Short mmCIF file of C-alpha atoms and ligand atoms in Angstrom, two decimals:
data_model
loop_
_atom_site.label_atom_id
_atom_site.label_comp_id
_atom_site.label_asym_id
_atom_site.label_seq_id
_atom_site.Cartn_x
_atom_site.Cartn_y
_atom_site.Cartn_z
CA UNK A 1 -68.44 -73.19 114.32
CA UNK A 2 -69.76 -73.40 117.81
CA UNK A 3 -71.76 -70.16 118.96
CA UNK A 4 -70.85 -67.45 121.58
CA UNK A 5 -74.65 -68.08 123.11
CA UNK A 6 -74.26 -72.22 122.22
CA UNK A 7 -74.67 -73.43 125.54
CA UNK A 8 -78.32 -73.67 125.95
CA UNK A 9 -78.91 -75.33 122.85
CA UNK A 10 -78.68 -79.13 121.29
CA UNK A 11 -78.62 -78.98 117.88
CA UNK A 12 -76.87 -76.28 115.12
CA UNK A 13 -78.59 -73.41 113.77
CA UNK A 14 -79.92 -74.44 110.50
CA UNK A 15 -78.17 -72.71 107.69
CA UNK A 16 -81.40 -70.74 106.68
CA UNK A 17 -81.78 -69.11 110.11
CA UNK A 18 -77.72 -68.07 110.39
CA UNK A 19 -78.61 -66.61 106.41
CA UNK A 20 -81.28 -65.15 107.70
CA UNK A 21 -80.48 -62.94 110.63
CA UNK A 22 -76.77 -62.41 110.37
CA UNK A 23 -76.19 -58.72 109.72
CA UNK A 24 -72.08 -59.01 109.05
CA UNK A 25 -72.90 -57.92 105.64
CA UNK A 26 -73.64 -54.43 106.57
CA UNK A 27 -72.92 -54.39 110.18
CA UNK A 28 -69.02 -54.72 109.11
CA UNK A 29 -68.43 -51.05 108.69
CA UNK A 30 -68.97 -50.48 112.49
CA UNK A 31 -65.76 -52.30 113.11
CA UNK A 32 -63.62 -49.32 114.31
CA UNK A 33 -66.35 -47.99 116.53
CA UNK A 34 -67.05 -51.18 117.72
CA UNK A 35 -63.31 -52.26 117.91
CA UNK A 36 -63.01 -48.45 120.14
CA UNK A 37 -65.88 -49.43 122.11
CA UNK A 38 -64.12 -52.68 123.21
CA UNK A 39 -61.03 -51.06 124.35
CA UNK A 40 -62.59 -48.42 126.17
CA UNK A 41 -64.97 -50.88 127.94
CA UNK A 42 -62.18 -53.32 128.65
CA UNK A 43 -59.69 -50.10 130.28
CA UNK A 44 -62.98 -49.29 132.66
CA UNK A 45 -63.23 -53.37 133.92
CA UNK A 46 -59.14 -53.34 134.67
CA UNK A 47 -59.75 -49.93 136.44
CA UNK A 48 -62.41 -50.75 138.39
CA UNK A 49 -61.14 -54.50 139.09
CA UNK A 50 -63.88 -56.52 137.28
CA UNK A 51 -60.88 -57.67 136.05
CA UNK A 52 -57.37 -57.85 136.26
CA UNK A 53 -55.30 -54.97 134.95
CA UNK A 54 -52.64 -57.64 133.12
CA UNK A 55 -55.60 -59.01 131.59
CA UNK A 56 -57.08 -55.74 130.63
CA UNK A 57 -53.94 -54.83 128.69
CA UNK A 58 -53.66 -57.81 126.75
CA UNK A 59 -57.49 -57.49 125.64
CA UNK A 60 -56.42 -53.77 124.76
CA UNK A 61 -53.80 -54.77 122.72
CA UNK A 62 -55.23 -57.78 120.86
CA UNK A 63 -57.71 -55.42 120.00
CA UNK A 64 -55.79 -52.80 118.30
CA UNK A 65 -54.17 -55.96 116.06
CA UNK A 66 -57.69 -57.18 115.31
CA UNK A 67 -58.24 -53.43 114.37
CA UNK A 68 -55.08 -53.26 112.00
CA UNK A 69 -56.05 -56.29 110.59
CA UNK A 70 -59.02 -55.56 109.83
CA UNK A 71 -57.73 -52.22 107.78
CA UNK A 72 -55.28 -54.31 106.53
CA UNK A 73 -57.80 -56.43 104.58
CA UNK A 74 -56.42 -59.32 106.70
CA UNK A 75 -59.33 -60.42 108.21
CA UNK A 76 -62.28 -62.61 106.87
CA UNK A 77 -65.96 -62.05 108.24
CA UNK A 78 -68.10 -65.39 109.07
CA UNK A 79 -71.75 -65.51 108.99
CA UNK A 80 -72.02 -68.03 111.11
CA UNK A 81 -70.51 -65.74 114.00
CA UNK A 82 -73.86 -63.39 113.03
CA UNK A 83 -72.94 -59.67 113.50
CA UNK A 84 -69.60 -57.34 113.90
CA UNK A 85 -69.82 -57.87 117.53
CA UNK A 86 -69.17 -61.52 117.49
CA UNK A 87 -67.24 -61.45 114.46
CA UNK A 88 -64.39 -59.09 116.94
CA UNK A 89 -64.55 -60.94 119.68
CA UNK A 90 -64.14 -64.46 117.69
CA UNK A 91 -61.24 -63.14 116.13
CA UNK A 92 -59.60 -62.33 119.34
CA UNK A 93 -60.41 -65.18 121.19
CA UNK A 94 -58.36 -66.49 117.83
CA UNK A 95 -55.37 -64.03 118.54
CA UNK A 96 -55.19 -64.02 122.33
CA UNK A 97 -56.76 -66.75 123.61
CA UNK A 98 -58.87 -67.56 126.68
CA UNK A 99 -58.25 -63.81 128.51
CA UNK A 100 -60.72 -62.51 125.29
CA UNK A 101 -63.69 -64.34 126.86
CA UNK A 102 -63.59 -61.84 129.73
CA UNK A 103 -64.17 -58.66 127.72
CA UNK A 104 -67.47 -59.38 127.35
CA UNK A 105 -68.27 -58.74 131.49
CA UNK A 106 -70.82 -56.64 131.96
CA UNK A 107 -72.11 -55.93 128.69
CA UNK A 108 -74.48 -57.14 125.83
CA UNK A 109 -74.73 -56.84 122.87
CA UNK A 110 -77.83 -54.73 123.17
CA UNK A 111 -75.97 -51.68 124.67
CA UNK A 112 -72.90 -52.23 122.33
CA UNK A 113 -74.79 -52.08 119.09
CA UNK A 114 -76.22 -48.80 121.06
CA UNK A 115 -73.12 -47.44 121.24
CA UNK A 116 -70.81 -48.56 117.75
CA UNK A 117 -74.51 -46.75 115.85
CA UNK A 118 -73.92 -43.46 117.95
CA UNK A 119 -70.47 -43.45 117.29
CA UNK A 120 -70.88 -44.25 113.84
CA UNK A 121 -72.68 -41.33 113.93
CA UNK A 122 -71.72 -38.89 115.33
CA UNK A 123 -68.44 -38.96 112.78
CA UNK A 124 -71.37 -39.54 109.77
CA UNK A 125 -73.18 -36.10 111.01
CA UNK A 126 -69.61 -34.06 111.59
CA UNK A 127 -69.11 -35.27 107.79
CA UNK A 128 -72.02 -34.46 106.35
CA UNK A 129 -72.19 -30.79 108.11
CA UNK A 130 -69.12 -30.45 106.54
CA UNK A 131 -70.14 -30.82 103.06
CA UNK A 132 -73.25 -28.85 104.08
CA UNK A 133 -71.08 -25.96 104.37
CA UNK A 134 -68.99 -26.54 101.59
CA UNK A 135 -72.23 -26.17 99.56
CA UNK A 136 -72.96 -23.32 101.44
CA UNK A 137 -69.55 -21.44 101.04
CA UNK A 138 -70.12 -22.18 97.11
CA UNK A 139 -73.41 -20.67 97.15
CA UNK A 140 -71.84 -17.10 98.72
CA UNK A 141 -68.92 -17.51 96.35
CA UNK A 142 -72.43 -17.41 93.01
CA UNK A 143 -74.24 -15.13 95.42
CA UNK A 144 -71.71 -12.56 95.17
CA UNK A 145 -70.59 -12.73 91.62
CA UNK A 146 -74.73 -12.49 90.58
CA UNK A 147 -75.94 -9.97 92.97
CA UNK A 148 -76.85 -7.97 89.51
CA UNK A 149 -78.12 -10.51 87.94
CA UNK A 150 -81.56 -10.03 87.45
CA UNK A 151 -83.77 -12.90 86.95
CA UNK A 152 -87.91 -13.38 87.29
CA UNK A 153 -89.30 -14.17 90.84
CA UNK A 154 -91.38 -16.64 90.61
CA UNK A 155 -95.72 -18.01 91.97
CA UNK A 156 -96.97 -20.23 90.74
CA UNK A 157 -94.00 -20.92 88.27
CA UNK A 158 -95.41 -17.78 86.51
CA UNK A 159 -93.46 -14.99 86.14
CA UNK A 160 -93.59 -12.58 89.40
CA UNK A 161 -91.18 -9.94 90.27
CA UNK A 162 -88.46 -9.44 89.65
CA UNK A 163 -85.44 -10.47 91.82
CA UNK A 164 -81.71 -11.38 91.58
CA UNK A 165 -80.07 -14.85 91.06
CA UNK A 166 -77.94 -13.63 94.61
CA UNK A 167 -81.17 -13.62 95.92
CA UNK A 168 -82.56 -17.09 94.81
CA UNK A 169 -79.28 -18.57 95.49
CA UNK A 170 -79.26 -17.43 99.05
CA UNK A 171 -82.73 -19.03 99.55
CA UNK A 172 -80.83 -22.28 99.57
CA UNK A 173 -78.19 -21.03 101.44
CA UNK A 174 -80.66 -20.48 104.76
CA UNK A 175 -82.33 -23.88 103.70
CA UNK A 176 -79.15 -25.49 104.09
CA UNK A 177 -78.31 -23.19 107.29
CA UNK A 178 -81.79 -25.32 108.67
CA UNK A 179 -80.08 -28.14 107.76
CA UNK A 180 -76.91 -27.80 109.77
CA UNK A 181 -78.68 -26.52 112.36
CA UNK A 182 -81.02 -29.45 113.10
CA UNK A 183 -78.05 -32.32 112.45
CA UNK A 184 -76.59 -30.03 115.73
CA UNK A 185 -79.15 -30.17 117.29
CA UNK A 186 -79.41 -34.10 116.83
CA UNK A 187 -75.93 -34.41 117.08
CA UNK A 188 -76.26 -33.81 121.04
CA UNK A 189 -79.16 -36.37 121.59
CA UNK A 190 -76.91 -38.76 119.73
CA UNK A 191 -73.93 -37.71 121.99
CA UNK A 192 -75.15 -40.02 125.24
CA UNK A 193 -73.46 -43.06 125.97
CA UNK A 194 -75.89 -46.62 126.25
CA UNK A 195 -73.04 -48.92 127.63
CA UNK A 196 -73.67 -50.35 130.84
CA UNK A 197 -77.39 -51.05 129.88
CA UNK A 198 -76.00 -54.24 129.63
CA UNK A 199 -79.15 -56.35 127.79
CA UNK A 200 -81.99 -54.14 129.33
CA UNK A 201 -81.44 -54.38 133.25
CA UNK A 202 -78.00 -52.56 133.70
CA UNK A 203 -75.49 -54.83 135.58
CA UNK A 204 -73.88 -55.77 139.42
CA UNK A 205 -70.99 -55.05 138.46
CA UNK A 206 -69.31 -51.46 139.97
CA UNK A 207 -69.19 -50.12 136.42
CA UNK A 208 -67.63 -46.62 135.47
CA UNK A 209 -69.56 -45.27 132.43
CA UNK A 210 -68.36 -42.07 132.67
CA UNK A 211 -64.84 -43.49 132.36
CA UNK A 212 -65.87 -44.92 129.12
CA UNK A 213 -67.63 -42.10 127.97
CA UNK A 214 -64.98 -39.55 128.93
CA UNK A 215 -62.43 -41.69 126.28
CA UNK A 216 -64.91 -41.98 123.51
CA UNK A 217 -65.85 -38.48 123.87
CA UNK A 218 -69.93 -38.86 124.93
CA UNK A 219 -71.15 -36.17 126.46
CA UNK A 220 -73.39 -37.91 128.85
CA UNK A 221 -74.70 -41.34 130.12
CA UNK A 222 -77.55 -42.78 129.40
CA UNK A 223 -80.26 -42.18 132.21
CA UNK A 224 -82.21 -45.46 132.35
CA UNK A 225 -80.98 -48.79 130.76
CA UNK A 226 -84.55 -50.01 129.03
CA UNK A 227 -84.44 -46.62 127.33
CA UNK A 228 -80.31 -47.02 126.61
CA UNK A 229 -81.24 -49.94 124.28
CA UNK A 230 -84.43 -49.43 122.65
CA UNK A 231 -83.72 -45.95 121.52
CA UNK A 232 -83.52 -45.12 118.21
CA UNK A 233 -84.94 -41.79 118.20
CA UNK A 234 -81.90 -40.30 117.27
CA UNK A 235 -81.58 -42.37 114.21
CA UNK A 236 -85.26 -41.42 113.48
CA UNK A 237 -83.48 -37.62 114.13
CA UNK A 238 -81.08 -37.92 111.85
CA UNK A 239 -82.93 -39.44 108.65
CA UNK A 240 -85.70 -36.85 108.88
CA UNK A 241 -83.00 -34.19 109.14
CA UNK A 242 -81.10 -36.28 106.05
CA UNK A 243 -84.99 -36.16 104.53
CA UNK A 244 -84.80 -32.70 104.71
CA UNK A 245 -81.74 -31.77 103.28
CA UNK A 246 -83.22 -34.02 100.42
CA UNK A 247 -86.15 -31.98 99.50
CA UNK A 248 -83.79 -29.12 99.58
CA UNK A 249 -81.94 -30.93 96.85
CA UNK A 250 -84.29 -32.14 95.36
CA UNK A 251 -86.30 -28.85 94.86
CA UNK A 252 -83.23 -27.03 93.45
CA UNK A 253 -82.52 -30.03 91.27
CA UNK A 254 -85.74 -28.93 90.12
CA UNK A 255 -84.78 -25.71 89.21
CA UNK A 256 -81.36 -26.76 87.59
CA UNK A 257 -83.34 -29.10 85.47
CA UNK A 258 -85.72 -26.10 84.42
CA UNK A 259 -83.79 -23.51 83.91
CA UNK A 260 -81.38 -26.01 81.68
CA UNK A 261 -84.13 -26.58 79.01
CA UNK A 262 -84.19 -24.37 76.05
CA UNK A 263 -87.52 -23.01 77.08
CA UNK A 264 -85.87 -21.26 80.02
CA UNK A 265 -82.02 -21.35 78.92
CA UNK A 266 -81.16 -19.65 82.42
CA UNK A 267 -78.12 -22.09 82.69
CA UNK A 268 -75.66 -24.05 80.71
CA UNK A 269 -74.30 -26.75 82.83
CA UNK A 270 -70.88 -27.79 82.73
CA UNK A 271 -69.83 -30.51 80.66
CA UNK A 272 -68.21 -32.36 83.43
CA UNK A 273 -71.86 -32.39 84.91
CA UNK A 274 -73.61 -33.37 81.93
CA UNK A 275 -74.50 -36.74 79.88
CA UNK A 276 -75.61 -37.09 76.43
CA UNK A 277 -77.74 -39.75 74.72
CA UNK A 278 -77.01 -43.15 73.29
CA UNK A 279 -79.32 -42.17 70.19
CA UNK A 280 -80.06 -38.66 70.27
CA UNK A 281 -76.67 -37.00 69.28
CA UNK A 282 -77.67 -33.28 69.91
CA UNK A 283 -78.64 -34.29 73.63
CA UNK A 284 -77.61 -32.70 76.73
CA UNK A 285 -78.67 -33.93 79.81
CA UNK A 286 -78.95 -32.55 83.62
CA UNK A 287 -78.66 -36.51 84.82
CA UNK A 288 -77.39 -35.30 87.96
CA UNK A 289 -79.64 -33.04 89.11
CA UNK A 290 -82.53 -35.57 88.09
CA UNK A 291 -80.81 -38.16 90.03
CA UNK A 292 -80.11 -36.43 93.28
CA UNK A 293 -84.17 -35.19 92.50
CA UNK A 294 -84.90 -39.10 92.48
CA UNK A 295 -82.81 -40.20 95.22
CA UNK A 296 -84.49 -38.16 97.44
CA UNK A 297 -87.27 -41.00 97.83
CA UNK A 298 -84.35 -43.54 98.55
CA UNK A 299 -83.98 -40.93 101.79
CA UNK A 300 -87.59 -40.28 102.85
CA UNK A 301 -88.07 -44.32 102.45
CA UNK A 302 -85.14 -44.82 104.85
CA UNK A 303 -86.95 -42.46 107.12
CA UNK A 304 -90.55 -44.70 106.93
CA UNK A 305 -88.61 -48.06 107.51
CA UNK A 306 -86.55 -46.80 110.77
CA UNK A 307 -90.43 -45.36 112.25
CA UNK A 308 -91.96 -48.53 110.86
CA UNK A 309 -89.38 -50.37 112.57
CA UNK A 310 -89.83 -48.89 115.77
CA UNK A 311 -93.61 -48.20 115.79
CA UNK A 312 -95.25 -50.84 118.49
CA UNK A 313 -92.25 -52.97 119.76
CA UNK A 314 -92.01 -54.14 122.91
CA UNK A 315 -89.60 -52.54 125.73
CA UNK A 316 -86.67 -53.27 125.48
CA UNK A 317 -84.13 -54.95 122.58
CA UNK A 318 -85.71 -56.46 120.02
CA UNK A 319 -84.05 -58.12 116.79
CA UNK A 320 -86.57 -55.95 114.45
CA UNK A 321 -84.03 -53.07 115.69
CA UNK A 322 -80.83 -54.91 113.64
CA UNK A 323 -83.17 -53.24 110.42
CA UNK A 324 -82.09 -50.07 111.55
CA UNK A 325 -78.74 -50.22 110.21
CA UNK A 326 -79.38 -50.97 106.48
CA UNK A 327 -82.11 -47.82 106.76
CA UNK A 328 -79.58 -45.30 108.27
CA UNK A 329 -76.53 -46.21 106.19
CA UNK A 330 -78.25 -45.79 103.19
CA UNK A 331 -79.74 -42.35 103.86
CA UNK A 332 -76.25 -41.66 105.64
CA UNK A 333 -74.62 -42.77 101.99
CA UNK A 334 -76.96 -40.86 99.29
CA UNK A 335 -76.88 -37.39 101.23
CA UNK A 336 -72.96 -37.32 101.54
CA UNK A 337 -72.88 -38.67 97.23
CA UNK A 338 -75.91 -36.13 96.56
CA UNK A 339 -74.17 -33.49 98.26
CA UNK A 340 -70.75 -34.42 96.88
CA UNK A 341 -71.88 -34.04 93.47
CA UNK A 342 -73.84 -30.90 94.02
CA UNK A 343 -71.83 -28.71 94.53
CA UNK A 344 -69.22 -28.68 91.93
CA UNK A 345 -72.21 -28.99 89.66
CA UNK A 346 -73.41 -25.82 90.99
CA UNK A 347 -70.32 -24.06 91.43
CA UNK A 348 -69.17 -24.81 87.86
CA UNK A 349 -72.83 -23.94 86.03
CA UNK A 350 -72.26 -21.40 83.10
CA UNK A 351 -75.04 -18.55 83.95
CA UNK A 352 -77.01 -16.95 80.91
CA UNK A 353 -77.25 -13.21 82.23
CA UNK A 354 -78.92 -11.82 79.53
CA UNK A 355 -81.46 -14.67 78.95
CA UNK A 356 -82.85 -14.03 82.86
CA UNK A 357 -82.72 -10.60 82.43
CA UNK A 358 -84.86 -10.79 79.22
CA UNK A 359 -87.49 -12.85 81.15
CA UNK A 360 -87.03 -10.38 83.64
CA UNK A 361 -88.29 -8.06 81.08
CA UNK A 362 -91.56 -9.40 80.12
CA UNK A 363 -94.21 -11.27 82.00
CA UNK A 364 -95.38 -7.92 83.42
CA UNK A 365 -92.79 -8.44 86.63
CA UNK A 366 -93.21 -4.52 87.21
CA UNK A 367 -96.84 -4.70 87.48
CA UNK A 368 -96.73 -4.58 91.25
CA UNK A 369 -94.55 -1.60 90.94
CA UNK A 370 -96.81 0.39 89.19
CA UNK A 371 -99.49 -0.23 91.63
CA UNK A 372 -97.06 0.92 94.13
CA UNK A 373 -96.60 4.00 91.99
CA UNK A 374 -100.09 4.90 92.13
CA UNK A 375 -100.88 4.38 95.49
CA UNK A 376 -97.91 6.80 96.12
CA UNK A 377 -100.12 9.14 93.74
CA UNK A 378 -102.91 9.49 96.15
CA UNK A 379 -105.07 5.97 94.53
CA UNK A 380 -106.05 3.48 96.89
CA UNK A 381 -104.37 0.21 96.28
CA UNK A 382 -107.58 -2.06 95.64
CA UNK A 383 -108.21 0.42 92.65
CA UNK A 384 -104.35 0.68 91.48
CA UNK A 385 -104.46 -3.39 91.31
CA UNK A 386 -107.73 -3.01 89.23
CA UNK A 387 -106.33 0.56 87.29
CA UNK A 388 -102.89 -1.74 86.49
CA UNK A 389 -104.92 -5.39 85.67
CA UNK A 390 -106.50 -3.00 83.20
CA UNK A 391 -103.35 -1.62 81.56
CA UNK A 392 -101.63 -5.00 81.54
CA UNK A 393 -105.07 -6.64 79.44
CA UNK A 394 -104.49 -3.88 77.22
CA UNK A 395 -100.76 -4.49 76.81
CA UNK A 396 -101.42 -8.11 75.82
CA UNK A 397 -103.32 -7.35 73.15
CA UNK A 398 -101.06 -4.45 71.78
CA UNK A 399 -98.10 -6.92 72.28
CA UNK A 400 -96.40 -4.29 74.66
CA UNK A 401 -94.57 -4.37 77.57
CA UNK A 402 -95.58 -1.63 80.41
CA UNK A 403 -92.73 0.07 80.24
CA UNK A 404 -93.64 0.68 76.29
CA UNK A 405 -96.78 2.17 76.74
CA UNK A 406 -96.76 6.09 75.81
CA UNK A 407 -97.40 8.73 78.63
CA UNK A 408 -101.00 8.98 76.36
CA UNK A 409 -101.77 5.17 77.27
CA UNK A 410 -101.05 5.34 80.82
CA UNK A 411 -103.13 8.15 81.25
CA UNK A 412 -106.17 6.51 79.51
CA UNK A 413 -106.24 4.01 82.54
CA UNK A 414 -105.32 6.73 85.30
CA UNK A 415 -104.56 10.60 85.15
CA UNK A 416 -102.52 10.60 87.95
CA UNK A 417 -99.33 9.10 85.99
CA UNK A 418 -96.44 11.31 85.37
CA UNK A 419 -93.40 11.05 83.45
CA UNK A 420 -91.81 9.95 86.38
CA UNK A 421 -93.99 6.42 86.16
CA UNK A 422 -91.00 4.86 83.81
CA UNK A 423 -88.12 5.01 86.17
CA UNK A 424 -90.77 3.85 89.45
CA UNK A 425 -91.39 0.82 86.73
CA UNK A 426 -88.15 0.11 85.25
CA UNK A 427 -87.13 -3.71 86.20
CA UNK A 428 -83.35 -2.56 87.48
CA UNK A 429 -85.33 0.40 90.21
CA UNK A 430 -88.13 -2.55 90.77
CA UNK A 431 -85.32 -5.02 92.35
CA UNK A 432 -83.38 -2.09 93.96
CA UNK A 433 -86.18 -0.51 95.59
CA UNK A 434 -87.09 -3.86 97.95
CA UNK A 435 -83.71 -3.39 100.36
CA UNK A 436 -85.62 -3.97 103.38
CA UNK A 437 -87.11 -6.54 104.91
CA UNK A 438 -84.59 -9.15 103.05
CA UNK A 439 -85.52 -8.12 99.80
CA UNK A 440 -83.36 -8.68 96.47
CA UNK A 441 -82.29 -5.54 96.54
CA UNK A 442 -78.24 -5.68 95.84
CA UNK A 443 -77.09 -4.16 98.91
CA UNK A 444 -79.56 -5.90 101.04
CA UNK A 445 -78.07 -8.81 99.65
CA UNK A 446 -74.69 -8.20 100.11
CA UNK A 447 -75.43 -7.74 103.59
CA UNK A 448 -76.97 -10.89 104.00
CA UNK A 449 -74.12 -12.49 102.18
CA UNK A 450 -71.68 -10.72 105.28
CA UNK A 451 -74.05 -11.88 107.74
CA UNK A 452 -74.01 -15.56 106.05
CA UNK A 453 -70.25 -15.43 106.05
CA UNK A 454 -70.49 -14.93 109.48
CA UNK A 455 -72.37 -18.44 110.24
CA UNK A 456 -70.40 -20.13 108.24
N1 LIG B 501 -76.80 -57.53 115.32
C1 LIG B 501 -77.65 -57.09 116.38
C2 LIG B 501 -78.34 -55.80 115.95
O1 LIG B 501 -77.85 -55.17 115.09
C3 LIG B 501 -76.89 -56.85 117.62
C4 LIG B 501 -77.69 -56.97 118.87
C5 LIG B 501 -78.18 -58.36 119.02
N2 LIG B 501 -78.78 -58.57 120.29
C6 LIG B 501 -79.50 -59.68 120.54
N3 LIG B 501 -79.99 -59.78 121.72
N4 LIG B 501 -79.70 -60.62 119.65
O2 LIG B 501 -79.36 -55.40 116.47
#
């Protein structure tokens, strides 16, 4: 097959070379942006009389059959034609004829690929917000049925304070808030429309990109035409944001994995969101959560090949930037299948009340408390920490929990204690005394749960 860019050249690319940098394999899924791209381009020449309007119609609607074609599973890809961009306009030359050669006025392929990636997206980061709050709206839905459910805090991954599972859960919930958040806020850096760059140097021609962006829905135009094609900051944008929600995963993964042992047996997860062993019959295993935990390095790799990438080329286009795409669509794929998975894991996780309550119960989570309690006696807290580290050394070797010391053992570490000391120390008072300051406390927590319903 002859090339699009033949005519400067003698001989045929050798067979390694079109192997080695044709990108149809994975450049195929921009078809529809690209395909969009083309007929907005091609409207904005017939408008502004690069070329004819007759001939702008019949590029228009060659296109849209190349497009249902496509969709159709009627069409068949070449490598030799290199990338999606060639590949479209082959197969229209193919259904139209020689009018197809026109669409191409005014434009490269450096400003197209520009565009079909933005496009592509821009849809990509509307989906994956969307799951984001999916998640989110799950989270509230736990949140509010555990908002009594004590559990340990936790430093250290030593037992704490105590706090509620509401509260832990709605940790994530403002993680993933972040998360939403900064895709926005990448979203409208992505939102600027490259074409008319042409390869690097703009063009002559009278071109209308606001025409074209208006129909594709950019918010802007790109300001200078080196910069139009050799950014890929907002790809950079996106895959650190995609890192991100990652090690949000991947740390509550974490914690699903933990609290599903039977040293912690916080959790049961479903069935439906569990695998077993092929020797080990008793086996239940969080594979989910430990895969979404590992795929987060698929992610932050994705994010060191797209700076890698870019680091030290050359203004403008250069062919290292076709190793973008691979990079993007495969952190674009694993968050929307991590976060796919996640959340009907979560959402269908069988919570062991009692169990967190119980460690709740020891660990000394009320030792704070009492410190609290003294200070409110009159003692000064650097003695209370010292008066309680005390007590609790004495408790471990009685095998005792605070709250099971007589009034006679208090007293032997500090007079001041009362009768009142066992309600200022009981775990329940211990989570509902923190209501300010976004504390665990149960109403402070249904508050934040309004106030979370309200961003959502
Ligand atoms: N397939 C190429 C890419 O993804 C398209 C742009 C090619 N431009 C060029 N001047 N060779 O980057």
């Amino acid at each position: 097959m002859s090339k699009l860019w033949g005519g400067r050249f003698q001989k045929e690319t050798d067979r390694l070379v079109d192997d080695f940098h044709s990108s149809i394999s994975f450049d195929r899924r921009l078809y529809r942006y690209d395909i969009l791209g083309s007929i907005a381009h091609a409207g904005m020449l017939g408008k502004t009389g690069i070329i004819r309007e007759d001939e702008a119609e019949t590029i228009i609607k060659g296109l849209a059959v190349v497009l249902e074609e496509i969709e159709k599973g009627l069409v068949e890809f070449s490598v030799e034609a290199e990338d999606i961009h060639m590949n479209v306009e082959q197969i229209l030359t193919d259904r139209i004829g020689a009018v197809a050669k026109k669409l191409h006025t005014a434009r490269s392929r450096n400003d197209q690929v520009a565009l079909d990636i933005r496009m592509y997206l821009k849809d990509e980061i509307d989906n994956i917000c969307g799951l984001l709050r999916e998640l989110q709206s799950a989270l509230l839905e736990l949140a509010e049925q555990n908002i009594y459910t004590v559990m340990p805090g936790y430093t250290h991954l030593q037992r704490a304070q105590p706090v509620t599972l509401a509260h832990h859960l709605m940790a994530y919930f403002q993680m993933f808030q972040r998360d939403r958040e900064r895709l926005r806020d990448c979203y409208g850096r992505v939102n600027i429309l490259p074409l008319g760059a042409g390869a690097l140097a703009g063009t002559t021609f009278p071109l209308e990109p606001v025409l074209v962006a208006e129909q594709l829905g950019f918010a802007g135009v790109a300001e200078n035409s080196l910069d139009a094609v050799s950014d890929r900051d907002f790809a950079v944008e996106f895959t650190a944001a995609a890192a991100l929600i990652m090690v949000h995963l991947s740390r509550f993964c974490e914690e699903i994995i933990l609290w599903s042992s039977a040293e912690f047996s916080f959790i049961e997860l479903d069935d439906a969101f569990s695998t077993g062993s092929s020797m080990m019959p008793q086996k239940k295993n969080p594979d989910v959560a430990e895969l979404t935990r590992g795929k987060s390095g698929r992610v932050f790799g994705d994010l060191m090949t797209l700076l890698t990438v870019l680091k030290g080329l050359p203004l403008a286009y250069n062919k290292d930037m076709q190793e973008d795409k691979e990079a993007l669509f495969d952190a674009v794929d694993t968050v929307k299948k991590c976060l796919q998975v996640f959340r009907p894991m979560v959402a269908t996780m069988r919570v062991r009340e009692e169990n967190m309550a119980t460690a709740a119960r020891g660990g000394f989570t009320n030792a704070t408390d009492l410190a609290d309690y003294l200070v409110k006696k009159g003692v000064p807290f650097r003695e209370a920490h010292d008066i309680v580290g005390k007590t609790v050394y004495y408790c471990v070797g009685a095998n005792k929990s605070l709250e099971e010391l007589t009034l006679d053992e208090f007293r032997r570490y500090c007079p001041a204690i009362d009768g009142d000391v066992y309600g200022a120390i009981s775990i329940q008072r211990c989570v509902e005394a923190r209501r300010r300051l976004a504390g665990p406390a149960p109403d402070a927590v249904l508050e934040a749960i309004a106030r979370a319903r309200e961003k959502l």
